[in-house]
XYZ file of C-alpha atoms in Angstrom:
760
model
C 107.187 121.147 123.500
C 110.540 119.398 123.813
C 111.902 121.066 126.937
C 111.335 117.830 128.896
C 113.959 115.131 128.053
C 111.382 112.320 128.214
C 109.365 114.107 125.547
C 112.294 114.341 123.157
C 112.488 110.554 123.186
C 108.933 110.393 121.839
C 109.958 112.010 118.545
C 110.933 109.182 116.189
C 111.597 111.333 113.126
C 111.590 114.956 111.973
C 111.096 115.684 108.292
C 111.747 119.126 106.837
C 109.516 119.584 103.819
C 111.110 122.442 101.848
C 109.332 125.514 100.595
C 108.263 125.578 96.944
C 108.251 128.609 94.671
C 105.151 129.251 92.605
C 105.075 128.624 88.880
C 104.317 131.514 86.542
C 100.678 132.536 86.369
C 98.625 133.247 83.280
C 95.003 133.416 82.129
C 93.942 131.266 79.163
C 92.842 133.379 76.170
C 89.265 132.101 76.355
C 88.547 133.390 79.891
C 86.048 136.272 79.866
C 87.573 139.589 80.964
C 84.749 140.101 83.455
C 85.859 136.956 85.291
C 89.529 137.991 85.130
C 88.628 141.347 86.698
C 86.673 139.762 89.531
C 89.479 137.357 90.378
C 92.003 140.185 90.195
C 89.909 142.045 92.781
C 90.406 139.002 95.032
C 94.178 138.949 94.514
C 94.293 136.226 91.837
C 96.563 137.313 88.984
C 96.273 134.155 86.907
C 96.432 130.369 86.974
C 99.426 128.341 88.050
C 100.560 125.811 85.440
C 98.681 122.832 86.939
C 95.476 124.875 87.237
C 95.811 126.112 83.678
C 96.453 122.603 82.338
C 93.343 121.138 84.000
C 91.183 124.129 83.034
C 92.379 123.957 79.414
C 91.603 120.242 79.143
C 88.116 120.711 80.629
C 87.411 123.707 78.363
C 88.255 121.537 75.336
C 85.783 118.885 76.534
C 88.361 116.421 77.860
C 87.450 114.617 81.093
C 90.231 115.242 83.620
C 91.230 114.572 87.212
C 93.524 116.999 89.028
C 95.367 115.282 91.881
C 97.603 117.696 93.772
C 98.337 118.629 97.375
C 96.344 120.599 99.916
C 96.103 124.365 99.309
C 97.241 123.954 95.681
C 94.244 125.871 94.364
C 92.393 122.949 92.788
C 89.098 124.835 92.987
C 90.271 127.411 90.430
C 91.002 124.632 87.944
C 87.294 123.822 87.754
C 85.828 127.258 88.536
C 87.448 128.886 85.514
C 85.942 126.547 82.869
C 82.718 126.125 84.868
C 81.975 129.854 85.201
C 83.001 130.358 81.583
C 80.373 127.767 80.637
C 77.654 129.569 82.624
C 78.447 132.801 80.762
C 77.847 130.823 77.571
C 74.398 129.645 78.749
C 75.451 126.304 80.197
C 74.696 124.737 83.577
C 77.069 123.151 86.101
C 76.541 120.300 88.574
C 78.937 120.345 91.538
C 79.168 117.262 93.781
C 80.850 117.276 97.181
C 81.003 114.557 99.854
C 79.718 116.912 102.567
C 77.203 119.721 102.992
C 79.843 121.833 104.772
C 82.128 121.843 101.743
C 79.261 122.713 99.385
C 78.258 125.603 101.689
C 81.844 126.876 101.717
C 82.016 126.717 97.919
C 78.736 128.635 97.652
C 80.092 131.303 100.011
C 83.209 131.679 97.838
C 81.093 131.961 94.673
C 78.905 134.661 96.205
C 81.959 136.608 97.341
C 83.366 136.432 93.810
C 79.965 137.525 92.416
C 80.540 136.546 88.771
C 78.070 137.856 86.188
C 75.029 135.801 85.228
C 75.655 133.240 87.985
C 72.653 131.743 89.787
C 74.260 129.348 92.234
C 72.457 127.406 94.954
C 72.874 124.353 97.153
C 70.372 121.510 96.805
C 70.563 119.152 99.771
C 68.588 117.878 102.738
C 68.550 121.365 104.316
C 67.025 123.049 101.253
C 63.399 124.082 101.831
C 60.561 123.091 99.479
C 60.226 126.645 98.151
C 63.972 126.921 97.551
C 64.026 123.567 95.740
C 61.430 124.796 93.259
C 63.501 127.928 92.562
C 66.711 125.910 92.137
C 65.113 123.536 89.621
C 63.711 126.404 87.554
C 66.440 129.024 87.718
C 69.839 127.857 89.076
C 72.660 127.369 86.586
C 75.251 126.196 89.152
C 73.835 123.545 91.499
C 75.894 122.327 94.464
C 74.751 118.994 95.887
C 76.009 115.613 97.137
C 75.767 111.992 95.934
C 72.923 111.226 98.367
C 70.689 113.955 96.957
C 71.656 113.113 93.368
C 70.659 109.487 94.063
C 67.364 110.182 95.849
C 66.305 113.581 94.520
C 67.643 114.696 91.152
C 67.873 111.458 89.158
C 64.493 109.905 90.120
C 62.809 113.261 89.349
C 64.861 113.954 86.237
C 61.863 115.210 84.260
C 61.549 118.159 86.664
C 65.154 119.088 85.812
C 64.874 118.732 82.034
C 65.990 122.305 81.232
C 68.993 121.932 83.545
C 70.079 118.595 81.989
C 69.784 119.871 78.406
C 72.260 122.674 79.105
C 74.571 120.709 81.414
C 78.156 121.417 80.353
C 80.256 120.203 83.276
C 80.066 117.874 86.271
C 82.555 118.732 89.031
C 83.320 115.911 91.482
C 85.225 117.588 94.316
C 87.350 115.821 96.960
C 86.744 112.591 95.065
C 89.394 110.668 97.024
C 86.660 110.253 99.664
C 84.702 107.984 97.312
C 86.268 104.648 98.195
C 85.182 101.184 99.225
C 81.472 100.374 99.157
C 80.444 104.049 99.339
C 82.695 104.834 96.381
C 81.237 101.889 94.461
C 77.733 103.285 95.019
C 78.836 106.742 93.873
C 80.373 105.173 90.751
C 76.996 103.689 89.821
C 75.184 106.963 90.602
C 77.530 108.748 88.186
C 76.758 106.129 85.519
C 73.041 106.756 86.048
C 73.734 110.489 85.710
C 75.553 109.955 82.403
C 72.560 107.987 81.121
C 70.113 110.758 82.103
C 72.300 113.313 80.307
C 72.215 111.271 77.107
C 68.413 111.199 77.355
C 68.346 115.008 77.294
C 71.000 115.369 74.601
C 73.930 116.596 76.718
C 77.389 115.101 77.182
C 78.976 117.065 80.037
C 82.678 117.125 80.734
C 83.677 115.542 84.045
C 86.340 117.321 86.098
C 87.431 115.505 89.256
C 89.455 117.032 92.086
C 91.486 114.795 94.388
C 94.212 114.962 96.970
C 97.484 113.301 95.992
C 97.042 109.576 95.342
C 98.615 106.767 93.342
C 97.189 106.173 89.845
C 94.544 108.953 89.914
C 93.589 108.490 86.249
C 92.824 104.791 86.722
C 90.755 105.601 89.834
C 88.814 108.305 87.973
C 88.075 105.840 85.193
C 86.682 103.322 87.704
C 84.623 106.027 89.398
C 83.031 107.513 86.273
C 83.422 104.810 83.613
C 85.095 107.424 81.394
C 88.643 107.838 80.115
C 90.426 110.569 82.066
C 93.419 112.788 81.560
C 95.331 113.371 84.788
C 97.119 116.444 86.118
C 99.484 115.657 88.997
C 102.344 118.201 88.922
C 101.802 120.785 91.667
C 103.131 124.252 90.801
C 101.611 126.169 93.732
C 103.773 127.997 96.306
C 104.235 126.388 99.681
C 105.987 127.403 102.863
C 108.313 124.945 104.514
C 106.818 122.453 106.971
C 108.514 120.778 109.899
C 106.782 117.409 110.239
C 107.427 115.401 113.410
C 106.455 111.769 114.052
C 105.594 111.181 117.706
C 105.188 107.887 119.565
C 103.590 108.040 123.031
C 105.426 106.050 125.698
C 104.423 102.677 127.095
C 102.907 103.101 130.560
C 102.923 100.951 133.678
C 99.319 99.996 132.995
C 98.688 96.488 131.734
C 96.143 95.335 129.184
C 95.125 91.946 127.897
C 97.563 89.167 128.695
C 99.666 91.579 130.745
C 100.616 93.554 127.621
C 101.855 97.112 128.198
C 99.508 99.970 127.252
C 100.635 103.146 125.496
C 99.568 106.573 126.658
C 96.578 107.560 124.481
C 97.236 109.800 121.487
C 94.434 112.109 122.669
C 96.169 112.677 126.024
C 99.425 113.523 124.238
C 97.498 115.835 121.902
C 95.968 117.749 124.802
C 99.413 118.299 126.359
C 100.919 119.489 123.074
C 97.926 121.689 122.256
C 98.206 123.370 125.651
C 101.931 124.019 125.108
C 101.374 125.485 121.643
C 98.466 127.711 122.699
C 100.484 128.952 125.681
C 103.196 129.894 123.153
C 100.659 131.833 121.048
C 100.797 129.284 118.221
C 97.487 128.987 116.355
C 96.836 125.225 116.245
C 94.355 122.617 115.039
C 94.272 119.201 116.727
C 92.619 116.516 114.569
C 91.084 113.570 116.435
C 89.000 110.623 115.254
C 85.716 111.091 117.104
C 83.390 113.806 118.340
C 83.841 112.655 121.898
C 87.621 112.849 121.556
C 87.342 116.413 120.228
C 85.388 117.460 123.309
C 87.780 115.564 125.607
C 90.939 117.095 124.111
C 89.480 120.613 124.281
C 88.372 120.112 127.890
C 91.734 118.665 128.985
C 93.636 121.426 127.188
C 91.592 124.120 128.925
C 92.302 122.430 132.264
C 96.072 122.412 131.539
C 95.919 126.099 130.625
C 93.855 126.772 133.751
C 96.750 125.405 135.803
C 99.059 127.915 134.100
C 96.622 130.717 134.908
C 96.473 129.590 138.547
C 100.234 129.822 138.992
C 100.357 133.213 137.284
C 102.256 132.159 134.153
C 99.402 132.775 131.678
C 96.665 135.412 131.172
C 93.283 134.667 132.701
C 91.456 134.399 129.369
C 93.840 131.847 127.811
C 91.640 128.771 128.500
C 88.792 130.525 126.646
C 90.921 130.544 123.480
C 90.454 126.758 123.068
C 87.315 125.087 121.738
C 86.031 121.906 120.088
C 84.634 121.708 116.548
C 82.593 118.811 115.209
C 79.853 118.024 112.732
C 77.089 117.814 115.355
C 77.091 121.529 116.105
C 74.531 123.853 114.562
C 75.688 125.440 111.319
C 75.848 128.937 112.814
C 77.990 127.651 115.716
C 80.426 125.974 113.316
C 80.684 129.084 111.138
C 81.318 131.154 114.284
C 84.161 128.877 115.358
C 85.705 129.013 111.874
C 85.562 132.817 111.929
C 87.067 132.986 115.448
C 89.952 130.750 114.373
C 90.612 132.797 111.237
C 90.609 136.051 113.217
C 92.866 134.769 115.998
C 90.169 135.058 118.662
C 90.677 131.293 119.098
C 94.195 129.873 119.300
C 93.415 126.161 119.647
C 90.712 123.997 118.131
C 90.219 120.261 118.660
C 88.307 118.942 115.671
C 87.113 115.843 113.877
C 87.672 115.577 110.135
C 84.704 117.943 109.697
C 87.422 120.570 109.082
C 89.491 118.312 106.828
C 87.720 118.881 103.536
C 88.265 122.153 101.783
C 86.623 124.512 104.323
C 88.667 127.703 104.276
C 90.479 128.130 107.577
C 93.744 129.885 106.831
C 96.541 131.463 108.783
C 97.266 128.508 111.069
C 100.707 127.803 112.500
C 100.505 124.146 113.562
C 98.482 120.964 113.189
C 98.390 117.990 115.568
C 97.055 114.696 114.176
C 96.038 112.196 116.870
C 96.399 108.869 115.121
C 96.800 107.900 111.490
C 93.745 109.431 109.753
C 93.262 106.501 107.380
C 94.975 107.624 104.188
C 97.983 109.643 103.082
C 95.526 111.931 101.322
C 93.800 112.684 104.644
C 97.144 113.079 106.426
C 98.355 115.747 103.997
C 94.890 117.279 103.826
C 95.033 117.790 107.587
C 98.723 118.755 107.765
C 98.151 121.228 104.922
C 95.845 123.266 107.166
C 98.984 124.818 108.662
C 100.953 127.251 106.547
C 98.041 127.950 104.207
C 99.188 131.531 103.593
C 102.603 130.328 102.458
C 104.218 130.721 105.879
C 106.288 128.036 107.606
C 104.344 125.467 109.573
C 104.538 122.625 112.073
C 102.723 119.287 111.794
C 102.875 116.412 114.284
C 101.510 112.892 113.719
C 100.909 111.256 117.116
C 100.736 107.461 116.951
C 97.843 105.537 118.458
C 98.185 102.082 120.007
C 97.865 100.409 116.601
C 100.141 98.369 114.277
C 99.862 100.776 111.346
C 100.668 103.810 113.493
C 103.656 101.948 114.940
C 104.914 101.141 111.453
C 104.538 104.686 110.152
C 106.343 106.502 112.954
C 109.286 104.118 112.490
C 109.186 104.105 108.664
C 108.960 107.759 107.599
C 109.677 106.823 103.978
C 106.120 105.443 103.806
C 104.796 108.955 104.502
C 107.326 111.186 102.796
C 108.147 109.048 99.740
C 105.918 108.603 96.712
C 102.244 107.709 97.234
C 101.657 104.000 97.798
C 97.910 103.902 98.373
C 95.400 103.532 95.568
C 91.808 104.654 96.038
C 89.945 101.353 95.961
C 86.385 100.697 94.811
C 84.509 97.920 93.003
C 81.562 99.221 90.927
C 80.875 95.709 89.621
C 80.000 94.330 93.069
C 76.582 92.730 92.383
C 75.249 93.819 95.784
C 75.985 97.431 94.769
C 75.174 97.186 91.053
C 71.788 95.450 91.456
C 69.969 98.238 93.337
C 71.313 100.872 90.929
C 70.155 98.895 87.899
C 66.687 98.912 89.500
C 66.939 102.663 90.121
C 68.113 103.246 86.545
C 65.213 101.173 85.153
C 62.765 103.186 87.264
C 64.233 106.422 85.852
C 64.232 105.259 82.210
C 63.649 101.619 81.136
C 66.959 99.877 80.521
C 67.942 98.777 77.033
C 70.696 96.488 75.784
C 72.690 99.583 74.785
C 72.823 100.594 78.462
C 74.756 97.491 79.501
C 78.075 98.994 78.415
C 77.478 101.964 80.746
C 77.048 99.763 83.832
C 79.868 97.311 83.144
C 80.488 93.704 82.101
C 78.689 92.121 85.081
C 75.419 93.985 84.465
C 73.847 91.336 82.180
C 74.298 88.595 84.772
C 73.008 90.847 87.583
C 69.973 91.829 85.491
C 69.080 88.153 85.055
C 69.164 87.725 88.851
C 66.975 90.807 89.333
C 64.417 89.428 86.875
C 64.526 86.058 88.638
C 63.914 87.772 91.983
C 60.919 89.668 90.565
C 62.499 93.093 90.980
C 62.562 93.828 87.233
C 60.534 92.620 84.269
C 62.201 91.792 80.970
C 60.561 92.603 77.653
C 61.873 92.635 74.080
C 62.635 96.346 74.461
C 64.621 95.884 77.690
C 64.108 95.840 81.467
C 61.370 97.655 83.398
C 60.706 98.599 87.028
C 57.049 97.817 87.762
C 56.844 98.103 91.548
C 55.004 100.962 93.234
C 57.861 101.328 95.711
C 60.837 103.626 95.213
C 63.725 101.824 93.566
C 66.218 104.188 95.199
C 65.289 102.725 98.601
C 67.054 99.492 97.593
C 70.457 101.193 97.725
C 71.770 102.354 101.102
C 74.760 104.171 99.632
C 76.526 104.838 102.931
C 75.631 101.524 104.548
C 75.265 97.846 103.751
C 71.960 97.786 101.894
C 70.080 96.033 104.714
C 67.353 97.829 106.667
C 69.054 100.122 109.200
C 68.669 99.762 112.961
C 67.086 102.807 114.601
C 68.776 104.185 117.716
C 66.083 105.481 120.093
C 66.402 107.252 123.460
C 64.340 105.262 125.973
C 63.171 108.128 128.162
C 61.920 110.383 125.364
C 61.349 108.154 122.339
C 63.624 110.501 120.374
C 65.222 108.995 117.265
C 68.948 109.733 117.571
C 70.119 108.136 114.359
C 70.469 104.876 112.477
C 73.141 102.196 112.170
C 73.337 99.766 109.262
C 72.330 96.252 110.326
C 75.740 94.511 110.069
C 77.412 97.289 112.080
C 74.674 97.153 114.741
C 76.084 93.904 116.140
C 79.376 95.618 116.980
C 78.323 99.228 117.652
C 74.913 99.185 119.407
C 74.918 95.838 121.215
C 73.665 95.795 124.806
C 76.203 97.596 126.987
C 77.866 99.502 124.140
C 78.888 103.131 124.547
C 77.161 105.065 121.755
C 78.104 108.675 120.961
C 75.657 110.931 119.117
C 76.655 114.518 118.334
C 78.931 114.663 121.328
C 76.387 113.189 123.745
C 77.205 109.803 125.267
C 74.627 107.042 125.654
C 74.657 103.476 126.940
C 72.785 100.857 124.928
C 70.208 99.130 127.127
C 68.813 96.730 124.530
C 69.314 95.737 120.891
C 66.198 94.237 119.298
C 67.290 92.962 115.887
C 63.831 91.728 114.908
C 62.285 95.140 115.502
C 65.355 96.924 114.142
C 65.684 99.120 117.244
C 68.463 99.839 119.735
C 67.239 101.461 122.956
C 69.714 103.768 124.661
C 69.852 105.954 127.754
C 72.027 108.960 128.524
C 75.170 108.213 130.506
C 78.673 109.424 131.227
C 80.849 106.297 131.380
C 84.597 106.761 131.761
C 85.267 103.904 129.342
C 84.899 102.958 125.691
C 83.701 99.625 124.315
C 84.992 97.359 121.540
C 83.022 94.399 120.210
C 84.763 91.043 119.835
C 83.786 88.396 117.328
C 84.678 84.846 116.339
C 84.795 83.899 112.684
C 84.773 80.837 110.440
C 85.603 81.018 106.754
C 85.159 78.667 103.800
C 86.608 79.017 100.316
C 84.045 79.197 97.509
C 86.463 79.798 94.643
C 90.084 80.829 94.085
C 89.998 83.396 91.272
C 93.739 83.946 91.012
C 96.895 82.623 92.654
C 100.673 82.635 92.389
C 103.677 81.441 94.417
C 104.909 83.577 97.313
C 108.186 82.326 98.736
C 107.690 78.627 99.447
C 103.949 79.217 99.818
C 100.952 80.196 97.697
C 99.007 83.446 97.581
C 95.328 83.387 96.555
C 92.537 85.838 95.803
C 88.968 84.632 95.572
C 85.424 84.311 96.890
C 84.722 83.142 100.430
C 81.834 82.695 102.813
C 82.397 84.171 106.255
C 80.332 83.305 109.318
C 80.969 85.656 112.225
C 79.383 86.159 115.606
C 79.889 88.971 118.098
C 80.450 87.121 121.376
C 81.605 89.792 123.849
C 82.725 93.366 124.255
C 85.815 94.861 125.813
C 85.840 97.891 128.132
C 88.809 100.280 128.259
C 89.243 103.433 130.315
C 88.936 106.424 128.004
C 91.780 108.467 129.497
C 94.401 105.781 130.075
C 93.486 102.910 127.739
C 93.558 100.560 130.747
C 91.673 97.296 130.253
C 88.647 97.000 132.565
C 87.483 93.560 131.446
C 85.036 92.081 128.965
C 81.360 91.159 129.028
C 79.744 88.242 127.142
C 77.032 88.798 124.523
C 74.418 86.534 122.968
C 73.954 87.635 119.358
C 73.125 85.498 116.322
C 75.823 84.637 113.773
C 75.933 86.484 110.455
C 76.930 85.033 107.081
C 78.717 87.104 104.463
C 79.748 86.236 100.896
C 82.725 88.373 100.057
C 86.263 88.428 98.614
C 89.470 87.524 100.437
C 93.210 87.274 100.004
C 94.893 84.320 101.690
C 98.268 82.655 101.924
C 99.357 79.135 102.732
C 102.662 77.505 103.612
C 103.556 73.884 102.787
C 104.330 71.328 105.458
C 107.965 71.242 104.347
C 108.363 74.915 105.302
C 106.494 74.562 108.595
C 108.093 71.430 110.100
C 111.534 73.021 110.801
C 109.845 75.965 112.553
C 107.655 73.745 114.727
C 110.597 71.496 115.595
C 112.414 74.658 116.699
C 109.617 75.466 119.179
C 107.434 77.834 117.133
C 103.787 78.036 118.222
C 102.228 77.746 114.759
C 98.711 78.808 115.808
C 99.994 81.791 117.802
C 102.386 82.850 115.042
C 99.706 82.730 112.324
C 97.208 84.512 114.592
C 99.706 87.313 115.330
C 100.581 87.667 111.637
C 96.863 87.868 110.781
C 96.206 90.655 113.315
C 99.205 92.704 112.184
C 98.451 92.264 108.474
C 94.880 93.526 109.000
C 96.375 96.577 110.716
C 98.770 97.284 107.817
C 96.512 96.738 104.795
C 95.058 100.306 105.053
C 98.512 101.592 104.069
C 98.046 100.060 100.614
C 94.263 100.040 100.157
C 92.222 103.043 101.248
C 90.288 101.303 103.989
C 89.967 101.227 107.763
C 90.933 98.127 109.749
C 87.243 97.867 110.707
C 86.372 97.479 106.988
C 88.230 94.170 106.860
C 88.522 91.014 108.937
C 90.704 87.956 109.183
C 90.968 84.312 110.123
C 94.051 82.178 110.760
C 94.301 78.456 111.303
C 96.965 75.798 111.679
C 95.082 73.547 109.255
C 92.204 74.851 107.152
C 89.634 72.353 105.876
C 89.579 73.794 102.341
C 93.318 74.274 101.820
C 94.671 71.401 103.921
C 97.473 73.714 105.045
C 98.253 76.455 107.588
C 96.344 79.442 106.184
C 95.896 83.136 106.946
C 92.882 84.953 105.417
C 92.119 88.683 105.218
C 88.659 89.449 103.840
C 86.495 92.432 102.893
C 83.851 93.072 105.540
C 81.191 93.986 102.957
C 78.806 91.786 101.006
C 80.311 91.020 97.598
C 83.637 92.652 98.467
C 84.887 96.215 98.305
C 88.207 95.846 96.488
C 90.424 95.936 99.599
C 91.429 92.245 99.538
C 92.099 92.476 95.806
C 94.451 95.382 96.440
C 96.173 93.335 99.157
C 96.646 90.526 96.645
C 98.179 92.923 94.105
C 100.607 94.424 96.654
C 101.105 91.327 98.811
C 104.895 91.358 99.056
C 105.050 95.047 100.002
C 102.083 94.672 102.363
C 103.414 91.620 104.209
C 106.933 93.068 104.344
C 105.498 96.175 106.019
C 103.546 93.895 108.388
C 106.713 92.139 109.478
C 108.569 95.428 109.903
C 105.737 96.834 112.038
C 105.962 93.881 114.409
C 109.743 94.187 114.581
C 109.550 97.978 115.209
C 107.520 97.641 118.407
C 109.671 97.673 121.547
C 107.343 95.425 123.561
C 108.635 91.957 124.387
C 105.760 89.580 123.701
C 103.149 91.619 121.847
C 100.785 94.519 122.559
C 98.060 96.575 120.814
C 100.767 98.470 118.929
C 101.804 95.363 117.016
C 99.892 92.048 117.233
C 96.929 92.458 119.587
C 93.524 93.340 118.113
C 90.705 95.063 120.025
C 88.082 92.993 118.153
C 89.639 89.531 118.608
C 86.958 87.148 119.848
C 89.579 84.720 121.144
C 90.867 87.160 123.752
C 94.106 87.661 121.791
C 95.123 84.096 122.540
C 97.266 82.448 121.364
C 99.711 85.037 120.025
C 103.407 84.508 119.320
C 105.255 87.695 118.360
C 108.616 86.076 117.696
C 106.885 83.268 115.841
C 105.043 85.740 113.578
C 108.363 87.329 112.630
C 109.798 83.933 111.705
C 106.679 82.796 109.853
C 106.573 85.957 107.738
C 110.317 85.721 107.119
C 109.852 82.229 105.650
C 106.853 83.323 103.572
C 108.782 86.303 102.191
C 111.980 84.220 101.880
C 114.008 86.935 103.587
C 117.233 86.439 105.528
C 116.321 85.357 109.065
C 119.672 86.668 110.312
C 118.188 90.160 110.009
C 115.361 89.396 112.470
């Protein structure tokens, strides 16, 4: 990999994560000998200390979250008390964020073959006949939040025997429940608790999470219950060599003449080819299905060149494949088996292989771009070395401010966790639909208000005023003939989704939530569905349809918007340097005005195209900071472009917030102005891109000094002269990334943070 000198310069840091010896194993006294024997037959001699601690707490009826690293055996911590409960006549509800993980868990249960277990999945793929059997006979049901919301809870009377005996609810990979989706799941779990009370059961909740900051507090927000937390990992681990890799700037020029970095996917294909040629079994994680196909194809071409010059066996290119969620289940299982057996040496994959699916025996992992959270990073890196052997992991930076910061600040990755899993169950736009669903399941009473949180009374009054619920002396009732669960789009915005339809066949390809449609399926957009690429011919917002046609463009598209923001209310504030930091409610008016085209392979800018879409208004939460005139005048007198400096600081701070709040930069937005009408001062806003807020801006407010310090350091770390996509340019800027002042942003943030400008 590093035999070329230019490549060695791309490595910004190498971390050696030492091996860890396993803690002593033991079986708790209450575990049935039949279970002990079955696990012994699978090579499990007992529980490591962290597994035993979580299992013991759950067995005693204490709600608990276990938050430890990848491959630390978290599944045993819930399987031991769960299977013990089934032997005692109880039932278990297992929730996973994906059907693939539930299927893998079911496979593991069937291989273990414990006595008296009747386990089954209950999801969108379950046939009508199977569903009837599951309701009547299963004592271990594996499902997902979507099916719990739409299937089990509304039809709770059909599950009465299951609810009465419910002993444990397992919420696996719960770090995925963040933002608006996590807020919906939090309310679904509150509805579940209420149903259980109706049938006389009070199940124990056991949550499993990757490593995160403050897991107990997160679990409390997710379930509404007090939680013990287990965070000390006593599992064995081989040593890992973890390299941080920054692709070079190329001679290509982007917006404003800014240099363009070589794409992370192109670097990944080169490295994957080198590793496969060296007989190193490797996974390459990329962010999209299309990228997975592209990396696999490019890697096979590189290996084909080696075959042509006689330096590799003829079948080597066939040992590389792509893996993504759009494949048929049997195809995915076949690829997993081929990778486990060594028949495949290289696999380019989306995060479909991130969660829990058992693929062991790997030597290396390549991660093309920051995957969004530290939890995901270690989840992906942990795929290598899963049998306790030494491993290699490489994080390859994308052309993005956060990636730039991380590859130059390894302490943010290898120090203690800084990110908290953020959600806001009290968001009225989330809570309202679930109160309707709860009332449809069982009429709401005043005693239920404590379950749904302090804002529920106010939200109920609004629902009554809107005619969605009726209030009587006994409580609140759902009287509509429609399904209350249709009000909550738990993975979207709540508005009616836009249908994506192929023009030539009339085939429905999928749906996009209405707010996202403006930026993802506008006319001219490149739309990818299960690896197939389409071009959007027309977006009809009134009809709720986007018409697409098959195509093979060599470019990607990014929507650009312009935004105005007004302050409704400042809910909290405090001084920050000479300025003020605020958190509060805002109204955002945004309009997608154009889209940018970039070449897929090189990142080269091809130009932008105007769009004519209506503006959208959003009431949400924001964090914002202001600086007084007295702090600004000396900077302006010294030649600082105030508008360009604030604009650059806004772009970079949006890019860095995901380090502290578990969000994507596309979940948030920003506005900067030299003089804002509501503050009367230079102001920079960063807001949640979801109606009512998602908790991201609030987290930014709580960690503002750390967040803005990291923002400034990211700008300073980039070697470009005047700004580029790796530091201050944004692909969604509706103002064409003008004006931007890189040096000015450094000075402005230095004043705000009151740091020594001599260090700039």
